[in-house]
Short mmCIF file of C-alpha atoms in Angstrom, two decimals:
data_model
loop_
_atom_site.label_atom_id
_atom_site.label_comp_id
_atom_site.label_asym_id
_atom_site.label_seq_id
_atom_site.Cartn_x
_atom_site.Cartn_y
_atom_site.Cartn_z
CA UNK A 972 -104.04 -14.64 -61.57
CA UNK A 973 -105.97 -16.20 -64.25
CA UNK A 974 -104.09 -19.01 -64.45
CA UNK A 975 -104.32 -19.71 -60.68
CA UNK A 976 -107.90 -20.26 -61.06
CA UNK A 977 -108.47 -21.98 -64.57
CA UNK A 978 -110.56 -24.93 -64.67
CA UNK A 979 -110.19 -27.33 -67.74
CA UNK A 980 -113.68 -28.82 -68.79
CA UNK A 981 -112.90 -32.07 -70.94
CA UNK A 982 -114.94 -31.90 -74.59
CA UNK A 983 -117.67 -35.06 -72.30
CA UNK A 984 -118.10 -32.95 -69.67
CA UNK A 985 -118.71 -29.75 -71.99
CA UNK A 986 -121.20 -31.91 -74.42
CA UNK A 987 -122.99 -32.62 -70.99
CA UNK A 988 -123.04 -29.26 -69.98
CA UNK A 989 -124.37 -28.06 -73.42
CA UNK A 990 -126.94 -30.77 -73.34
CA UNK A 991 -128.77 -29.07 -70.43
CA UNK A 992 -132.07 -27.05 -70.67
CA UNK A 993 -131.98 -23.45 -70.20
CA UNK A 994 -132.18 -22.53 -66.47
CA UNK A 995 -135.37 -20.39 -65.89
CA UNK A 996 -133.86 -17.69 -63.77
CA UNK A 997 -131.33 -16.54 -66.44
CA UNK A 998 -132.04 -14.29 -69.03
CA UNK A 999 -131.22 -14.79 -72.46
CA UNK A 1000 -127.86 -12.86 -72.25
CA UNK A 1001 -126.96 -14.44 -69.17
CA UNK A 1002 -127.48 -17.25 -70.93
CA UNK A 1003 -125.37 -16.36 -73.99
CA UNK A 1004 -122.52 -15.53 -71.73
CA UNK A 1005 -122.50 -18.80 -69.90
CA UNK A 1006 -122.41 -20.60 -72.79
CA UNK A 1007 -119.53 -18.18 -74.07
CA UNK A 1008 -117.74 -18.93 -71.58
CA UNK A 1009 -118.86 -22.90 -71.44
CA UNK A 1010 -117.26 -22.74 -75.05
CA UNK A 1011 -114.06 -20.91 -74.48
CA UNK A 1012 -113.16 -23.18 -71.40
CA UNK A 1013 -113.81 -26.34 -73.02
CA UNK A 1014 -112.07 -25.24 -76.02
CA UNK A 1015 -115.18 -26.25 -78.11
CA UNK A 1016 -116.30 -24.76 -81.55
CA UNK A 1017 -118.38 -21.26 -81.23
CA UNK A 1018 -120.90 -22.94 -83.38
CA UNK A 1019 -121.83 -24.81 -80.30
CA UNK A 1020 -122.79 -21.75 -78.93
CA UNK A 1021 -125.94 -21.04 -81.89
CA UNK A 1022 -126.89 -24.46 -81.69
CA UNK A 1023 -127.92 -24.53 -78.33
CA UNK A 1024 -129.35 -21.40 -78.39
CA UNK A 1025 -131.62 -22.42 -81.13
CA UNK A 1026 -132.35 -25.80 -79.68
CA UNK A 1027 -133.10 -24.29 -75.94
CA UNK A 1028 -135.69 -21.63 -77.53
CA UNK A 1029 -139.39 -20.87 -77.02
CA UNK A 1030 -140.84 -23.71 -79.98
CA UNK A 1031 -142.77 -20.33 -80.98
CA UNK A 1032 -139.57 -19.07 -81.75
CA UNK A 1033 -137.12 -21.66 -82.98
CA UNK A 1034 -138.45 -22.18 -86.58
CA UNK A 1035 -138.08 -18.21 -86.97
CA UNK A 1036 -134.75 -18.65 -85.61
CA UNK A 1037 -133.57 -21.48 -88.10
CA UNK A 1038 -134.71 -19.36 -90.84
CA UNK A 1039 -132.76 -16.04 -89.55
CA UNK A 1040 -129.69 -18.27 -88.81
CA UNK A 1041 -126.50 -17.44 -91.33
CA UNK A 1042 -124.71 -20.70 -91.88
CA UNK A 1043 -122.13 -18.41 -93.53
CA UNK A 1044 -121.56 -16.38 -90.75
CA UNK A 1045 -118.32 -17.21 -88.70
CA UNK A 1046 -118.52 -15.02 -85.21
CA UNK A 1047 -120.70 -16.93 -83.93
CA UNK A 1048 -120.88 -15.32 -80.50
CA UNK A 1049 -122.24 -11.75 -82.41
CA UNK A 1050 -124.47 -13.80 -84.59
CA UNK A 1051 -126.27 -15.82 -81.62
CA UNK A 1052 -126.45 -12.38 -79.52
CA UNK A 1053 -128.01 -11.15 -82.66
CA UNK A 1054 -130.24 -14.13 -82.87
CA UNK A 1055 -131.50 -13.63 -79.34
CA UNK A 1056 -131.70 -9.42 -79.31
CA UNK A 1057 -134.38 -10.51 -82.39
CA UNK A 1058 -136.26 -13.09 -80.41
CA UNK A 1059 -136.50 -10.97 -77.52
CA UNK A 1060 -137.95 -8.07 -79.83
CA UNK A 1061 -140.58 -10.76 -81.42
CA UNK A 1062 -141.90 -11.92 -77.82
CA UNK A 1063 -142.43 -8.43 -76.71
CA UNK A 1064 -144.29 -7.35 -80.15
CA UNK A 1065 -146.88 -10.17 -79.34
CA UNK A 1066 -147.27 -8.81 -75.79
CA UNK A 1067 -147.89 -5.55 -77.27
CA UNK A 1068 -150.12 -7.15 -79.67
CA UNK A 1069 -151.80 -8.33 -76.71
CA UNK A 1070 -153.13 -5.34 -75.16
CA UNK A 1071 -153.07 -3.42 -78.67
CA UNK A 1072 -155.31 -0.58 -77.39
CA UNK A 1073 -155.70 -0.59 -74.13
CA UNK A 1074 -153.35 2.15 -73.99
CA UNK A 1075 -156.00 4.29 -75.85
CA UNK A 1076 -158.81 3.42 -73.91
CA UNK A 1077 -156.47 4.20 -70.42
CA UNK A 1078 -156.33 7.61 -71.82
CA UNK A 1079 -159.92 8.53 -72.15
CA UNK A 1080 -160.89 9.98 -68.74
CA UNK A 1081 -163.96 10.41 -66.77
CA UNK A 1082 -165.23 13.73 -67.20
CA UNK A 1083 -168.22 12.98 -64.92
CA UNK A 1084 -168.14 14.59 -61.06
CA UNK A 1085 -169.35 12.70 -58.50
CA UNK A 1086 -172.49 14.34 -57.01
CA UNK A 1087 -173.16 15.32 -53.64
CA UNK A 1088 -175.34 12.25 -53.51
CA UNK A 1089 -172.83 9.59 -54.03
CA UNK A 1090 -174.05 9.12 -57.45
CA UNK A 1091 -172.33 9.58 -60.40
CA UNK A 1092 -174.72 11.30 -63.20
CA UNK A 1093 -178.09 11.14 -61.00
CA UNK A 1094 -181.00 12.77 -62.39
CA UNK A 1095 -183.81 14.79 -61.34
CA UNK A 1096 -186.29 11.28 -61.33
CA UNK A 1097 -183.83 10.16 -58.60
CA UNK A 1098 -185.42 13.38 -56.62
CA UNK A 1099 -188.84 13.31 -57.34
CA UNK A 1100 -190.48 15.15 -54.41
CA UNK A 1101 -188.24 18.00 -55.05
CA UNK A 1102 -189.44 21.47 -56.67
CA UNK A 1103 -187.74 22.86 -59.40
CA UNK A 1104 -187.00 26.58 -59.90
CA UNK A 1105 -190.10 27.83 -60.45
CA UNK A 1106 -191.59 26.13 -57.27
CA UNK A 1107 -193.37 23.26 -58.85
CA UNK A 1108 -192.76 19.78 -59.07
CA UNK A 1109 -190.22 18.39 -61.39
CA UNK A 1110 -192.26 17.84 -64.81
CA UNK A 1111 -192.04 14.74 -66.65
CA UNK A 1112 -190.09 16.70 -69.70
CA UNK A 1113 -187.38 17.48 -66.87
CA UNK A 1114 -187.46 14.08 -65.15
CA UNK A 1115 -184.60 12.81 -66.94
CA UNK A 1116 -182.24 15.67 -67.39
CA UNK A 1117 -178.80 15.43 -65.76
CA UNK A 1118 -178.49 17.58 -61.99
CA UNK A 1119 -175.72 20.17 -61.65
CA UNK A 1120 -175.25 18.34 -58.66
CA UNK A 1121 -175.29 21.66 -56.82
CA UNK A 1122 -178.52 23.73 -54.72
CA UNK A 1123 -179.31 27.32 -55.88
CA UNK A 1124 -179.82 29.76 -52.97
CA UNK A 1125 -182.91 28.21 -52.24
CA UNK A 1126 -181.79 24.96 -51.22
CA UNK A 1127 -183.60 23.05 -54.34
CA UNK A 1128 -181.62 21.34 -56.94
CA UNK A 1129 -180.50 23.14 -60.07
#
């Protein structure tokens, strides 16, 4: 079955092929695989495979890349998923460096209610012709305490 459908891509046609920038809608693996496969058809060297990896990566990337590339190395297809698994872990570390605490600060909650006002946190000077427990008016020492946000059995603000 294999054979019924094998196309034969001639070494021009395959250099043309590998020439080609990246398409945007495939991942990196995706992309690894198509060139895999771009390789093994055309009956190219695997080393073709790294070098257009490297040369198709984010310029952010690609001098990192050079220096983490094994010359040495001879399966090429591990080495350039390798290559890519790496890049992939140093993009997301800078969008975690990104928003490096905002994770901490999400965490803190509001403690404060919302009063029966519509305010959160209003104090007594926000009711000043209100009496306070004793019957008088609200002193100045008690202007600026916090309200309970809640009437005693009185009706007046605790």
């Amino acid at each position: 079955m294999y054979k019924i459908f094998k196309v034969t891509v001639t070494h021009e046609q395959a250099s043309a092929l590998f020439m080609e920038q990246k398409d945007p809608s495939r991942t990196w693996p995706q992309y690894v695989l198509y060139v895999a496969h771009l390789a093994r058809v055309s009956e190219s060297s695997e080393h073709r495979i790294i070098d257009n990896i490297i040369k198709h990566a984010a310029p952010k990337n690609k001098h990192m890349m050079l220096i983490r590339l094994d010359p040495n190395r001879f399966d090429y297809v591990a080495h350039a998923q390798e290559l890519i698994a790496w890049g992939q872990e140093l993009e997301d570390d800078r969008k975690k460096a990104k928003y490096l605490g905002r994770d901490v600060i999400a965490a803190v909650g509001e403690l404060r209610k919302i009063e029966p006002r519509g305010a959160t946190g209003h104090t007594k000077r926000d009711h000043p012709n209100q009496l306070t427990h004793e019957g008088g008016r609200v002193s100045s020492t008690t202007k600026n305490t916090v309200c309970p946000g809640r009437r005693n059995q009185y009706g007046l603000w605790g």
